[in-house]
mmCIF file of C-alpha atoms and ligand atoms in Angstrom:
data_model
loop_
_atom_site.group_PDB
_atom_site.id
_atom_site.type_symbol
_atom_site.label_atom_id
_atom_site.label_comp_id
_atom_site.label_asym_id
_atom_site.label_seq_id
_atom_site.Cartn_x
_atom_site.Cartn_y
_atom_site.Cartn_z
ATOM 1 C CA UNK L 275 159.332 69.385 58.018
ATOM 2 C CA UNK L 276 157.150 70.618 60.019
ATOM 3 C CA UNK L 277 156.993 72.959 62.691
ATOM 4 C CA UNK L 278 156.102 71.867 66.306
ATOM 5 C CA UNK L 279 153.911 73.685 68.848
ATOM 6 C CA UNK L 280 154.559 73.082 72.296
ATOM 7 C CA UNK L 281 154.409 74.305 75.817
ATOM 8 C CA UNK L 282 157.621 73.718 77.338
ATOM 9 C CA UNK L 283 159.513 73.997 80.974
ATOM 10 C CA UNK L 284 162.838 75.547 79.677
ATOM 11 C CA UNK L 285 165.234 72.648 82.330
ATOM 12 C CA UNK L 286 168.459 74.023 81.954
ATOM 13 C CA UNK L 287 170.838 76.052 78.984
ATOM 14 C CA UNK L 288 174.689 76.338 77.951
ATOM 15 C CA UNK L 289 176.064 78.491 75.687
ATOM 16 C CA UNK L 290 176.658 77.720 72.295
ATOM 17 C CA UNK L 291 179.209 79.685 69.812
ATOM 18 C CA UNK L 292 178.825 83.672 70.039
ATOM 19 C CA UNK L 293 175.546 84.489 70.752
ATOM 20 C CA UNK L 294 173.306 81.108 70.878
ATOM 21 C CA UNK L 295 172.128 79.024 73.496
ATOM 22 C CA UNK L 296 170.981 75.314 73.877
ATOM 23 C CA UNK L 297 167.763 74.799 75.590
ATOM 24 C CA UNK L 298 167.563 71.689 77.140
ATOM 25 C CA UNK L 299 162.796 71.313 77.153
ATOM 26 C CA UNK L 300 160.460 69.072 78.486
ATOM 27 C CA UNK L 301 157.664 69.701 76.593
ATOM 28 C CA UNK L 302 153.987 68.623 77.241
ATOM 29 C CA UNK L 303 153.789 67.035 73.572
ATOM 30 C CA UNK L 304 157.001 65.783 73.018
ATOM 31 C CA UNK L 305 158.637 65.312 76.568
ATOM 32 C CA UNK L 306 162.375 66.024 76.498
ATOM 33 C CA UNK L 307 164.112 67.471 73.561
ATOM 34 C CA UNK L 308 166.991 70.024 73.177
ATOM 35 C CA UNK L 309 166.607 73.111 71.082
ATOM 36 C CA UNK L 310 169.119 75.904 70.138
ATOM 37 C CA UNK L 311 167.903 79.755 70.269
ATOM 38 C CA UNK L 312 169.913 81.773 68.136
ATOM 39 C CA UNK L 313 171.053 84.920 69.053
ATOM 40 C CA UNK L 314 169.545 84.836 72.740
ATOM 41 C CA UNK L 315 172.628 86.155 74.102
ATOM 42 C CA UNK L 316 173.241 89.482 72.323
ATOM 43 C CA UNK L 317 171.824 92.392 74.106
ATOM 44 C CA UNK L 318 169.471 93.199 71.420
ATOM 45 C CA UNK L 319 167.837 89.782 71.560
ATOM 46 C CA UNK L 320 164.100 89.896 70.937
ATOM 47 C CA UNK L 321 163.843 86.576 73.363
ATOM 48 C CA UNK L 322 164.481 88.841 76.203
ATOM 49 C CA UNK L 323 164.102 86.594 79.487
ATOM 50 C CA UNK L 324 161.842 84.817 77.866
ATOM 51 C CA UNK L 325 164.379 81.496 77.696
ATOM 52 C CA UNK L 326 165.540 81.633 81.420
ATOM 53 C CA UNK L 327 165.521 77.958 83.078
ATOM 54 C CA UNK L 328 162.357 76.799 84.685
ATOM 55 C CA UNK L 329 160.181 79.770 83.090
ATOM 56 C CA UNK L 330 157.265 77.950 81.201
ATOM 57 C CA UNK L 331 156.762 79.266 77.417
ATOM 58 C CA UNK L 332 154.629 78.010 74.521
ATOM 59 C CA UNK L 333 157.234 77.638 71.897
ATOM 60 C CA UNK L 334 157.530 76.872 68.089
ATOM 61 C CA UNK L 335 159.942 74.319 67.115
ATOM 62 C CA UNK L 336 161.490 74.040 63.664
ATOM 63 C CA UNK L 337 163.099 70.327 63.369
ATOM 64 C CA UNK L 338 166.829 70.077 62.325
ATOM 65 C CA UNK L 339 169.028 67.350 62.058
ATOM 66 C CA UNK L 340 169.629 66.509 65.658
ATOM 67 C CA UNK L 341 168.396 69.711 67.474
ATOM 68 C CA UNK L 342 165.413 72.158 67.181
ATOM 69 C CA UNK L 343 165.381 75.710 66.568
ATOM 70 C CA UNK L 344 163.153 77.699 68.655
ATOM 71 C CA UNK L 345 161.206 80.108 66.071
ATOM 72 C CA UNK L 346 158.955 81.730 68.207
ATOM 73 C CA UNK L 347 158.553 81.921 71.784
ATOM 74 C CA UNK L 348 155.263 83.633 74.690
ATOM 75 C CA UNK L 349 156.044 83.490 77.990
ATOM 76 C CA UNK L 350 153.279 81.585 80.139
ATOM 77 C CA UNK L 351 154.803 81.361 83.544
ATOM 78 C CA UNK L 352 157.710 82.882 85.397
ATOM 79 C CA UNK L 353 158.727 81.966 88.992
ATOM 80 C CA UNK L 354 160.397 85.202 90.514
ATOM 81 C CA UNK L 355 161.157 83.646 93.601
ATOM 82 C CA UNK L 356 163.025 80.602 92.474
ATOM 83 C CA UNK L 357 165.751 82.880 91.753
ATOM 84 C CA UNK L 358 165.871 84.847 95.101
ATOM 85 C CA UNK L 359 166.008 81.905 97.211
ATOM 86 C CA UNK L 360 168.878 79.181 96.866
ATOM 87 C CA UNK L 361 166.992 76.265 98.472
ATOM 88 C CA UNK L 362 163.936 77.256 96.047
ATOM 89 C CA UNK L 363 166.213 76.945 93.398
ATOM 90 C CA UNK L 364 168.320 74.356 94.532
ATOM 91 C CA UNK L 365 164.723 72.286 94.838
ATOM 92 C CA UNK L 366 163.719 73.230 91.379
ATOM 93 C CA UNK L 367 166.842 71.998 89.614
ATOM 94 C CA UNK L 368 166.562 68.666 91.313
ATOM 95 C CA UNK L 369 162.606 68.631 90.170
ATOM 96 C CA UNK L 370 164.102 69.284 87.084
ATOM 97 C CA UNK L 371 167.104 67.266 86.526
ATOM 98 C CA UNK L 372 164.750 64.491 87.755
ATOM 99 C CA UNK L 373 162.080 64.792 85.043
ATOM 100 C CA UNK L 374 164.483 65.066 82.657
ATOM 101 C CA UNK L 375 166.101 61.774 83.875
ATOM 102 C CA UNK L 376 162.797 59.749 83.867
ATOM 103 C CA UNK L 377 161.115 60.467 80.490
ATOM 104 C CA UNK L 378 162.106 59.199 77.388
ATOM 105 C CA UNK L 379 162.869 61.713 74.667
ATOM 106 C CA UNK L 380 160.376 62.936 71.940
ATOM 107 C CA UNK L 381 157.112 61.193 73.480
ATOM 108 C CA UNK L 382 154.306 63.302 74.805
ATOM 109 C CA UNK L 383 154.356 63.186 78.463
ATOM 110 C CA UNK L 384 151.490 65.535 79.457
ATOM 111 C CA UNK L 385 151.289 64.093 83.224
ATOM 112 C CA UNK L 386 154.681 64.549 84.262
ATOM 113 C CA UNK L 387 154.695 68.210 82.436
ATOM 114 C CA UNK L 388 151.393 69.001 84.651
ATOM 115 C CA UNK L 389 153.367 67.612 87.792
ATOM 116 C CA UNK L 390 156.844 69.453 86.801
ATOM 117 C CA UNK L 391 154.957 72.845 86.253
ATOM 118 C CA UNK L 392 153.014 72.253 89.473
ATOM 119 C CA UNK L 393 156.223 71.779 91.536
ATOM 120 C CA UNK L 394 157.459 74.466 90.351
ATOM 121 C CA UNK L 395 154.318 76.683 91.219
ATOM 122 C CA UNK L 396 154.591 75.388 94.467
ATOM 123 C CA UNK L 397 158.384 75.917 94.864
ATOM 124 C CA UNK L 398 158.021 79.554 93.802
ATOM 125 C CA UNK L 399 154.809 79.975 96.669
ATOM 126 C CA UNK L 400 157.898 79.765 99.414
ATOM 127 C CA UNK L 401 159.959 76.521 100.335
ATOM 128 C CA UNK L 402 159.827 75.315 103.979
ATOM 129 C CA UNK L 403 163.358 74.860 105.115
ATOM 130 C CA UNK L 404 166.372 73.403 103.794
ATOM 131 C CA UNK L 405 165.165 71.677 100.207
ATOM 132 C CA UNK L 406 166.822 67.959 101.281
ATOM 133 C CA UNK L 407 164.585 68.166 104.322
ATOM 134 C CA UNK L 408 161.379 69.590 102.319
ATOM 135 C CA UNK L 409 158.308 67.303 102.395
ATOM 136 C CA UNK L 410 157.350 69.069 99.283
ATOM 137 C CA UNK L 411 160.456 68.258 97.526
ATOM 138 C CA UNK L 412 160.397 64.139 98.675
ATOM 139 C CA UNK L 413 156.798 64.550 97.306
ATOM 140 C CA UNK L 414 157.768 66.060 94.175
ATOM 141 C CA UNK L 415 160.400 63.607 93.299
ATOM 142 C CA UNK L 416 158.235 60.516 94.425
ATOM 143 C CA UNK L 417 155.131 61.849 92.393
ATOM 144 C CA UNK L 418 157.764 61.617 89.499
ATOM 145 C CA UNK L 419 158.682 58.375 89.891
ATOM 146 C CA UNK L 420 154.879 57.464 90.148
ATOM 147 C CA UNK L 421 154.450 58.906 86.765
ATOM 148 C CA UNK L 422 156.949 57.448 85.407
ATOM 149 C CA UNK L 423 155.888 54.198 86.338
ATOM 150 C CA UNK L 424 158.753 53.291 88.887
ATOM 151 C CA UNK L 425 156.189 54.114 91.967
ATOM 152 C CA UNK L 426 157.217 52.013 94.887
ATOM 153 C CA UNK L 427 155.480 49.807 97.304
ATOM 154 C CA UNK L 428 154.887 51.345 100.673
ATOM 155 C CA UNK L 429 151.461 49.336 101.885
ATOM 156 C CA UNK L 430 152.962 46.154 101.904
ATOM 157 C CA UNK L 431 156.437 44.220 102.623
ATOM 158 C CA UNK L 432 157.635 43.854 99.069
ATOM 159 C CA UNK L 433 159.639 40.637 99.665
ATOM 160 C CA UNK L 434 156.365 38.449 101.108
ATOM 161 C CA UNK L 435 153.897 40.818 100.245
ATOM 162 C CA UNK L 436 152.340 40.548 104.163
ATOM 163 C CA UNK L 437 151.822 43.688 106.093
ATOM 164 C CA UNK L 438 154.301 43.145 108.899
ATOM 165 C CA UNK L 439 156.135 46.661 109.898
ATOM 166 C CA UNK L 440 158.398 47.774 107.348
ATOM 167 C CA UNK L 441 161.922 48.146 108.782
ATOM 168 C CA UNK L 442 164.324 48.442 105.286
ATOM 169 C CA UNK L 443 163.947 49.932 101.936
ATOM 170 C CA UNK L 444 164.866 48.068 98.756
ATOM 171 C CA UNK L 445 165.252 50.227 95.518
ATOM 172 C CA UNK L 446 166.047 47.058 93.574
ATOM 173 C CA UNK L 447 162.849 45.166 95.045
ATOM 174 C CA UNK L 448 160.982 48.425 94.784
ATOM 175 C CA UNK L 449 159.631 49.312 98.173
ATOM 176 C CA UNK L 450 159.664 48.744 101.713
ATOM 177 C CA UNK L 451 160.645 45.312 103.059
ATOM 178 C CA UNK L 452 160.132 43.391 106.492
ATOM 179 C CA UNK L 453 162.034 41.831 109.371
ATOM 180 C CA UNK L 454 161.615 38.450 107.616
ATOM 181 C CA UNK L 455 162.844 39.800 104.341
ATOM 182 C CA UNK L 456 165.293 41.992 104.521
ATOM 183 C CA UNK L 457 168.676 41.507 103.118
ATOM 184 C CA UNK L 458 171.113 44.225 102.696
ATOM 185 C CA UNK L 459 168.945 46.763 102.181
ATOM 186 C CA UNK L 460 169.022 50.247 103.985
ATOM 187 C CA UNK L 461 166.791 50.529 107.488
ATOM 188 C CA UNK L 462 164.069 52.655 107.261
ATOM 189 C CA UNK L 463 162.560 54.440 110.519
ATOM 190 C CA UNK L 464 158.622 54.359 110.787
ATOM 191 C CA UNK L 465 158.739 58.509 110.639
ATOM 192 C CA UNK L 466 160.403 57.881 107.132
ATOM 193 C CA UNK L 467 157.658 55.500 106.188
ATOM 194 C CA UNK L 468 155.191 57.810 107.638
ATOM 195 C CA UNK L 469 156.954 60.669 105.569
ATOM 196 C CA UNK L 470 156.597 58.039 102.315
ATOM 197 C CA UNK L 471 153.241 57.614 102.467
ATOM 198 C CA UNK L 472 152.256 61.499 103.108
ATOM 199 C CA UNK L 473 154.483 62.369 100.378
ATOM 200 C CA UNK L 474 152.713 59.891 97.920
ATOM 201 C CA UNK L 475 148.894 60.619 99.301
ATOM 202 C CA UNK L 476 148.840 64.017 99.705
ATOM 203 C CA UNK L 477 148.807 66.917 96.945
ATOM 204 C CA UNK L 478 152.447 69.445 96.797
ATOM 205 C CA UNK L 479 149.914 72.146 98.206
ATOM 206 C CA UNK L 480 149.945 70.695 101.247
ATOM 207 C CA UNK L 481 153.145 69.002 101.429
ATOM 208 C CA UNK L 482 154.501 72.575 100.771
ATOM 209 C CA UNK L 483 153.071 73.362 104.457
ATOM 210 C CA UNK L 484 154.896 70.825 106.022
ATOM 211 C CA UNK L 485 157.677 71.220 108.180
ATOM 212 C CA UNK L 486 160.928 70.062 106.904
ATOM 213 C CA UNK L 487 161.862 67.216 109.263
ATOM 214 C CA UNK L 488 164.283 64.340 109.544
ATOM 215 C CA UNK L 489 162.088 62.298 108.502
ATOM 216 C CA UNK L 490 161.995 63.778 104.896
ATOM 217 C CA UNK L 491 165.442 63.676 104.113
ATOM 218 C CA UNK L 492 165.671 60.150 105.261
ATOM 219 C CA UNK L 493 162.847 59.506 102.743
ATOM 220 C CA UNK L 494 164.154 61.160 100.315
ATOM 221 C CA UNK L 495 167.376 59.295 100.031
ATOM 222 C CA UNK L 496 165.415 56.272 99.669
ATOM 223 C CA UNK L 497 163.591 57.857 97.025
ATOM 224 C CA UNK L 498 166.896 59.273 95.657
ATOM 225 C CA UNK L 499 168.360 55.456 95.501
ATOM 226 C CA UNK L 500 165.022 54.222 93.482
ATOM 227 C CA UNK L 501 165.908 56.913 91.319
ATOM 228 C CA UNK L 502 169.415 55.470 90.864
ATOM 229 C CA UNK L 503 168.341 52.122 90.497
ATOM 230 C CA UNK L 504 165.683 52.881 87.699
ATOM 231 C CA UNK L 505 167.893 55.566 85.464
ATOM 232 C CA UNK L 506 171.517 54.432 86.332
ATOM 233 C CA UNK L 507 172.409 58.125 87.228
ATOM 234 C CA UNK L 508 172.455 60.142 90.245
ATOM 235 C CA UNK L 509 170.999 63.538 90.691
ATOM 236 C CA UNK L 510 173.667 65.555 90.617
ATOM 237 C CA UNK L 511 171.498 68.989 92.090
ATOM 238 C CA UNK L 512 170.826 66.911 94.961
ATOM 239 C CA UNK L 513 174.552 66.039 95.459
ATOM 240 C CA UNK L 514 175.449 69.996 95.646
ATOM 241 C CA UNK L 515 172.600 70.440 97.776
ATOM 242 C CA UNK L 516 173.884 68.124 100.384
ATOM 243 C CA UNK L 517 177.624 69.497 100.085
ATOM 244 C CA UNK L 518 176.573 72.864 100.404
ATOM 245 C CA UNK L 519 173.982 72.324 103.810
HETATM 246 ZN ZN1 ZN H 217 158.238 40.704 104.048
#
């Protein structure tokens, strides 16, 4: 068995036994994998704070039967503000959970990895307003869906293919629908249509500067429905954000 050198975002971690932790990782080279970090909970641990959630690390992973074992770890990025700002932390959790849900295990995912790292960097630079209303969070989630191959149709009606005004969003049919094609789809406001188009077209650094808005919140609900349709799961971190907000 050969060790793997990877660059990884630590998505989350949970305790295993007395001293170890299981790390859920998103790697550039292997996509989503889990790895055990031994002795990480001892005060004398050589890992220090390197393997905390949202950190980007260069790791050496030794393959085991079901889990990798971390044998080396070097810190690449640490996003300190994500730990201090509750909304930025929530947003980071949403983005990490979505990346984990969208990527298959043990397949290289360079583009999703790059997007995830960039999203964490932008969130760390300062998130404006509640996470659920932030154009940056909407943009990160929509771009993740795009990279995973689940881009919604936003430039015409997904039912008839015509360019009539969109009045609904269909997660099932994968995009905007016009009045003639509306079934039991979620109604959508023109502002939310605009927010979706902006979220796709503009880079995350620009979306970060945008004011939080009701339109972004509405659009985020549609994108979340689309995520749910394709993955069969809901984002738990987003549910908590709503309950808290
Ligand atoms: Zn139509």
